[in-house]
mmCIF file of C-alpha atoms in Angstrom:
data_model
loop_
_atom_site.group_PDB
_atom_site.id
_atom_site.type_symbol
_atom_site.label_atom_id
_atom_site.label_comp_id
_atom_site.label_asym_id
_atom_site.label_seq_id
_atom_site.Cartn_x
_atom_site.Cartn_y
_atom_site.Cartn_z
ATOM 1 C CA SER P 444 26.829 -36.407 -34.598
ATOM 2 C CA GLN P 445 24.720 -36.218 -37.733
ATOM 3 C CA GLN P 446 22.723 -39.293 -38.597
ATOM 4 C CA GLY P 447 21.393 -38.090 -41.917
ATOM 5 C CA GLU P 448 23.128 -36.365 -44.757
ATOM 6 C CA GLU P 449 20.949 -34.500 -47.214
ATOM 7 C CA ASP P 450 21.857 -34.057 -50.818
ATOM 8 C CA PRO P 451 22.106 -31.580 -52.405
ATOM 9 C CA GLN P 452 23.048 -29.019 -49.788
ATOM 10 C CA ALA P 453 21.319 -26.343 -51.833
ATOM 11 C CA LEU P 454 18.838 -26.453 -54.713
ATOM 12 C CA SER P 455 17.556 -23.593 -56.827
ATOM 13 C CA ILE P 456 14.587 -24.082 -59.170
ATOM 14 C CA GLN P 457 11.782 -22.176 -60.890
ATOM 15 C CA GLU P 458 8.173 -22.228 -59.803
ATOM 16 C CA GLY P 459 6.326 -25.150 -61.305
ATOM 17 C CA GLU P 460 9.364 -27.406 -61.420
ATOM 18 C CA ASN P 461 9.781 -30.469 -59.229
ATOM 19 C CA ALA P 462 12.334 -30.549 -56.424
ATOM 20 C CA THR P 463 13.987 -33.742 -55.236
ATOM 21 C CA MET P 464 16.027 -33.983 -52.077
ATOM 22 C CA ASN P 465 17.831 -37.050 -50.848
ATOM 23 C CA CYS P 466 18.768 -38.243 -47.383
ATOM 24 C CA SER P 467 21.236 -40.961 -46.471
ATOM 25 C CA TYR P 468 21.592 -42.348 -42.987
ATOM 26 C CA LYS P 469 23.971 -44.663 -41.208
ATOM 27 C CA THR P 470 22.231 -46.939 -38.742
ATOM 28 C CA SER P 471 19.109 -49.063 -38.831
ATOM 29 C CA ILE P 472 15.967 -47.056 -38.273
ATOM 30 C CA ASN P 473 12.403 -47.560 -37.195
ATOM 31 C CA ASN P 474 11.067 -44.557 -39.036
ATOM 32 C CA LEU P 475 12.214 -41.521 -40.958
ATOM 33 C CA GLN P 476 10.654 -38.082 -40.849
ATOM 34 C CA TRP P 477 10.949 -34.992 -43.020
ATOM 35 C CA TYR P 478 10.707 -31.470 -41.661
ATOM 36 C CA ARG P 479 10.667 -28.022 -43.210
ATOM 37 C CA GLN P 480 12.203 -24.906 -41.696
ATOM 38 C CA ASN P 481 11.381 -21.446 -42.927
ATOM 39 C CA SER P 482 13.924 -18.724 -42.238
ATOM 40 C CA GLY P 483 13.835 -17.606 -38.619
ATOM 41 C CA ARG P 484 11.255 -20.187 -37.615
ATOM 42 C CA GLY P 485 11.106 -23.589 -35.988
ATOM 43 C CA LEU P 486 10.900 -26.861 -37.866
ATOM 44 C CA VAL P 487 7.550 -28.092 -39.076
ATOM 45 C CA HIS P 488 6.779 -31.766 -39.534
ATOM 46 C CA LEU P 489 5.908 -32.791 -43.095
ATOM 47 C CA ILE P 490 5.687 -36.550 -43.288
ATOM 48 C CA LEU P 491 6.667 -39.729 -41.436
ATOM 49 C CA ILE P 492 7.496 -43.005 -43.157
ATOM 50 C CA ARG P 493 8.014 -46.229 -41.263
ATOM 51 C CA SER P 494 10.770 -48.693 -42.027
ATOM 52 C CA ASN P 495 8.306 -51.199 -43.492
ATOM 53 C CA GLU P 496 6.904 -48.620 -45.923
ATOM 54 C CA ARG P 497 8.443 -47.823 -49.284
ATOM 55 C CA GLU P 498 6.486 -44.780 -50.387
ATOM 56 C CA LYS P 499 4.161 -42.213 -48.888
ATOM 57 C CA HIS P 500 2.260 -39.254 -50.288
ATOM 58 C CA SER P 501 0.911 -36.086 -48.754
ATOM 59 C CA GLY P 502 -0.469 -33.491 -51.117
ATOM 60 C CA ARG P 503 2.380 -32.387 -53.394
ATOM 61 C CA LEU P 504 4.901 -34.335 -51.328
ATOM 62 C CA ARG P 505 6.125 -37.817 -52.126
ATOM 63 C CA VAL P 506 8.589 -39.625 -49.887
ATOM 64 C CA THR P 507 10.361 -42.865 -50.677
ATOM 65 C CA LEU P 508 12.416 -45.042 -48.389
ATOM 66 C CA ASP P 509 14.982 -47.659 -49.363
ATOM 67 C CA THR P 510 16.223 -49.356 -46.212
ATOM 68 C CA SER P 511 18.643 -51.566 -48.157
ATOM 69 C CA LYS P 512 20.438 -48.448 -49.340
ATOM 70 C CA LYS P 513 19.765 -46.517 -46.136
ATOM 71 C CA SER P 514 18.332 -43.640 -48.110
ATOM 72 C CA SER P 515 15.173 -41.621 -48.536
ATOM 73 C CA SER P 516 14.017 -39.004 -51.001
ATOM 74 C CA LEU P 517 11.549 -36.145 -50.749
ATOM 75 C CA LEU P 518 9.885 -34.980 -53.949
ATOM 76 C CA ILE P 519 7.953 -31.718 -54.072
ATOM 77 C CA THR P 520 5.919 -31.491 -57.253
ATOM 78 C CA ALA P 521 4.845 -28.266 -58.953
ATOM 79 C CA SER P 522 6.886 -26.168 -56.573
ATOM 80 C CA ARG P 523 5.814 -22.717 -55.422
ATOM 81 C CA ALA P 524 7.766 -19.759 -54.102
ATOM 82 C CA ALA P 525 6.280 -20.524 -50.685
ATOM 83 C CA ASP P 526 8.151 -23.854 -50.698
ATOM 84 C CA THR P 527 11.405 -21.926 -50.260
ATOM 85 C CA ALA P 528 12.842 -23.289 -47.024
ATOM 86 C CA SER P 529 15.347 -25.744 -45.614
ATOM 87 C CA TYR P 530 14.326 -29.385 -45.528
ATOM 88 C CA PHE P 531 15.646 -31.892 -43.017
ATOM 89 C CA CYS P 532 15.349 -35.615 -42.635
ATOM 90 C CA ALA P 533 15.372 -37.109 -39.159
ATOM 91 C CA THR P 534 15.570 -40.643 -37.849
ATOM 92 C CA ASP P 535 15.378 -42.279 -34.493
ATOM 93 C CA ALA P 536 18.827 -43.741 -35.206
ATOM 94 C CA GLY P 537 17.632 -47.013 -33.727
ATOM 95 C CA THR P 538 17.050 -45.488 -30.312
ATOM 96 C CA GLY P 539 13.659 -47.092 -29.935
ATOM 97 C CA PHE P 540 11.686 -43.953 -30.704
ATOM 98 C CA GLN P 541 13.257 -42.057 -27.853
ATOM 99 C CA LYS P 542 14.789 -39.195 -29.792
ATOM 100 C CA LEU P 543 15.253 -37.808 -33.280
ATOM 101 C CA VAL P 544 18.591 -37.107 -34.901
ATOM 102 C CA PHE P 545 18.488 -34.609 -37.757
ATOM 103 C CA GLY P 546 20.434 -34.430 -40.971
ATOM 104 C CA THR P 547 22.303 -31.461 -42.327
ATOM 105 C CA GLY P 548 19.454 -30.118 -44.450
ATOM 106 C CA THR P 549 18.844 -29.018 -48.032
ATOM 107 C CA ARG P 550 18.225 -25.332 -48.697
ATOM 108 C CA LEU P 551 15.589 -25.008 -51.409
ATOM 109 C CA LEU P 552 15.054 -21.747 -53.281
ATOM 110 C CA VAL P 553 12.035 -21.536 -55.574
ATOM 111 C CA SER P 554 12.053 -18.482 -57.795
ATOM 112 C CA PRO P 555 8.850 -17.007 -59.233
ATOM 113 C CA ASP A 763 -3.537 -24.780 -29.918
ATOM 114 C CA ALA A 764 -0.904 -22.102 -29.236
ATOM 115 C CA GLY A 765 1.972 -24.355 -30.161
ATOM 116 C CA VAL A 766 5.274 -24.566 -28.322
ATOM 117 C CA ILE A 767 6.129 -21.197 -26.842
ATOM 118 C CA GLN A 768 9.693 -20.102 -26.269
ATOM 119 C CA SER A 769 11.014 -16.969 -24.633
ATOM 120 C CA PRO A 770 12.795 -14.780 -25.193
ATOM 121 C CA ARG A 771 12.962 -14.759 -29.002
ATOM 122 C CA HIS A 772 16.299 -13.023 -28.937
ATOM 123 C CA GLU A 773 18.893 -12.762 -26.189
ATOM 124 C CA VAL A 774 22.114 -10.808 -26.333
ATOM 125 C CA THR A 775 24.421 -11.113 -23.377
ATOM 126 C CA GLU A 776 28.031 -10.677 -22.431
ATOM 127 C CA MET A 777 30.420 -13.498 -21.835
ATOM 128 C CA GLY A 778 30.236 -14.744 -18.269
ATOM 129 C CA GLN A 779 26.614 -13.856 -17.732
ATOM 130 C CA GLU A 780 23.922 -16.355 -16.865
ATOM 131 C CA VAL A 781 21.327 -17.042 -19.538
ATOM 132 C CA THR A 782 17.958 -18.715 -19.006
ATOM 133 C CA LEU A 783 15.827 -19.883 -21.899
ATOM 134 C CA ARG A 784 12.219 -20.832 -21.328
ATOM 135 C CA CYS A 785 9.785 -23.191 -22.962
ATOM 136 C CA LYS A 786 6.110 -23.983 -22.619
ATOM 137 C CA PRO A 787 5.243 -27.221 -24.425
ATOM 138 C CA ILE A 788 1.907 -28.009 -25.995
ATOM 139 C CA SER A 789 -0.593 -29.041 -23.363
ATOM 140 C CA GLY A 790 -0.883 -32.797 -23.091
ATOM 141 C CA HIS A 791 2.495 -33.505 -24.639
ATOM 142 C CA ASN A 792 4.589 -35.680 -22.358
ATOM 143 C CA SER A 793 7.975 -35.445 -24.085
ATOM 144 C CA LEU A 794 10.098 -32.314 -24.325
ATOM 145 C CA PHE A 795 13.332 -31.817 -26.217
ATOM 146 C CA TRP A 796 15.970 -29.062 -26.315
ATOM 147 C CA TYR A 797 17.942 -28.674 -29.549
ATOM 148 C CA ARG A 798 20.682 -26.255 -30.562
ATOM 149 C CA GLN A 799 21.202 -25.159 -34.166
ATOM 150 C CA THR A 800 24.361 -23.660 -35.619
ATOM 151 C CA MET A 801 25.676 -23.381 -39.140
ATOM 152 C CA MET A 802 28.706 -25.494 -38.288
ATOM 153 C CA ARG A 803 27.049 -28.322 -36.362
ATOM 154 C CA GLY A 804 23.462 -28.255 -37.572
ATOM 155 C CA LEU A 805 20.745 -29.400 -35.177
ATOM 156 C CA GLU A 806 22.048 -31.032 -32.034
ATOM 157 C CA LEU A 807 19.879 -32.682 -29.401
ATOM 158 C CA LEU A 808 20.925 -31.409 -26.004
ATOM 159 C CA ILE A 809 18.515 -33.120 -23.633
ATOM 160 C CA TYR A 810 15.051 -34.597 -23.532
ATOM 161 C CA PHE A 811 12.468 -35.211 -20.856
ATOM 162 C CA ASN A 812 9.649 -37.701 -20.601
ATOM 163 C CA ASN A 813 6.911 -37.012 -18.066
ATOM 164 C CA ASN A 814 9.103 -34.241 -16.629
ATOM 165 C CA VAL A 815 12.019 -36.612 -15.987
ATOM 166 C CA PRO A 816 15.323 -36.082 -17.822
ATOM 167 C CA ILE A 817 15.964 -39.201 -19.871
ATOM 168 C CA ASP A 818 19.087 -38.429 -21.844
ATOM 169 C CA ASP A 819 21.352 -35.443 -21.319
ATOM 170 C CA SER A 820 24.326 -36.841 -23.194
ATOM 171 C CA GLY A 821 24.090 -33.987 -25.683
ATOM 172 C CA MET A 822 24.608 -31.270 -23.107
ATOM 173 C CA PRO A 823 27.973 -29.838 -24.071
ATOM 174 C CA GLU A 824 29.396 -29.280 -20.594
ATOM 175 C CA ASP A 825 28.583 -28.542 -17.005
ATOM 176 C CA ARG A 826 27.814 -24.940 -17.814
ATOM 177 C CA PHE A 827 24.536 -26.158 -19.303
ATOM 178 C CA SER A 828 21.641 -27.349 -17.183
ATOM 179 C CA ALA A 829 17.971 -28.012 -17.885
ATOM 180 C CA LYS A 830 14.960 -28.466 -15.672
ATOM 181 C CA MET A 831 11.337 -29.352 -16.092
ATOM 182 C CA PRO A 832 9.598 -28.607 -12.802
ATOM 183 C CA ASN A 833 6.151 -29.410 -14.209
ATOM 184 C CA ALA A 834 4.455 -30.557 -17.383
ATOM 185 C CA SER A 835 3.978 -27.026 -18.716
ATOM 186 C CA PHE A 836 7.400 -25.441 -18.247
ATOM 187 C CA SER A 837 11.066 -26.113 -18.907
ATOM 188 C CA THR A 838 14.213 -24.040 -18.695
ATOM 189 C CA LEU A 839 17.652 -24.324 -20.224
ATOM 190 C CA LYS A 840 20.310 -22.428 -18.327
ATOM 191 C CA ILE A 841 23.841 -21.547 -19.338
ATOM 192 C CA GLN A 842 26.139 -20.314 -16.589
ATOM 193 C CA PRO A 843 28.579 -18.809 -17.366
ATOM 194 C CA SER A 844 27.888 -18.154 -21.023
ATOM 195 C CA GLU A 845 30.637 -18.089 -23.639
ATOM 196 C CA PRO A 846 30.717 -16.720 -27.217
ATOM 197 C CA ARG A 847 30.745 -20.282 -28.612
ATOM 198 C CA ASP A 848 27.309 -20.799 -27.065
ATOM 199 C CA SER A 849 25.878 -18.407 -29.653
ATOM 200 C CA ALA A 850 23.223 -20.354 -31.552
ATOM 201 C CA VAL A 851 19.500 -20.777 -31.982
ATOM 202 C CA TYR A 852 18.024 -22.918 -29.238
ATOM 203 C CA PHE A 853 14.828 -24.801 -30.002
ATOM 204 C CA CYS A 854 12.395 -26.475 -27.710
ATOM 205 C CA ALA A 855 10.128 -29.185 -29.105
ATOM 206 C CA SER A 856 7.420 -31.361 -27.632
ATOM 207 C CA SER A 857 5.704 -34.564 -28.626
ATOM 208 C CA PRO A 858 2.507 -36.248 -27.431
ATOM 209 C CA GLY A 859 3.955 -39.733 -27.410
ATOM 210 C CA ASP A 860 6.727 -41.932 -28.666
ATOM 211 C CA LEU A 861 8.393 -40.917 -31.894
ATOM 212 C CA LEU A 862 7.238 -44.018 -33.771
ATOM 213 C CA HIS A 863 3.853 -42.400 -34.222
ATOM 214 C CA SER A 864 4.246 -38.818 -33.090
ATOM 215 C CA PRO A 865 6.220 -36.032 -34.744
ATOM 216 C CA LEU A 866 7.980 -33.238 -32.940
ATOM 217 C CA HIS A 867 6.356 -29.833 -32.606
ATOM 218 C CA PHE A 868 8.939 -27.077 -32.499
ATOM 219 C CA GLY A 869 8.844 -23.615 -31.039
ATOM 220 C CA ASN A 870 10.261 -20.699 -33.006
ATOM 221 C CA GLY A 871 13.499 -20.743 -31.068
ATOM 222 C CA THR A 872 15.603 -18.361 -29.037
ATOM 223 C CA ARG A 873 18.470 -16.742 -30.892
ATOM 224 C CA LEU A 874 21.293 -16.353 -28.370
ATOM 225 C CA THR A 875 24.238 -14.080 -29.010
ATOM 226 C CA VAL A 876 27.058 -14.036 -26.482
ATOM 227 C CA THR A 877 29.568 -11.247 -26.995
#
């Protein structure tokens, strides 16, 4: 079963604009991770945020976590065509770090 | 670092045939995971190993699916007999430690088509 639900399912923007994707989850978590998947490729880890953290940055990426609302957001600033991909959130679903359960993903299209 | 290596990249087979997917995790990683991705169901965890031992296979859809990890550098996922509904992309991923600190490293997947 899906633990995370990303919103929106698809997002289309122009280069230079910011892209925001949201993830909601159901159970208590220990951490939340974001991954990117380019077409025809495996997932690539972007960023990990622990349950006691509220915000984390990595380059043009900014992730927030609100455990009271069971939600997270991924912001990509100054997007580029190369950011076109699907983005997934994943949590341990309270399994004690044993496994990751992935959300349904947001398909991002960045047009030049 | 060659990354996680999966073979074959594409597999087309007829219903009823046996299919074997292979994975070589990153050296030194002690956890290995098999996922299946479809449009309808997204990414599903099938099974994972820790130190070559299967820990949780509750995601394996049915007895037609089996997975082994005979040593730290090799794992297989076998489907026998295969059915059209098994068509999907199968990913192998490895991790150097527990998922509190360590992300998953994915291979590029095997696209399986069962006709």
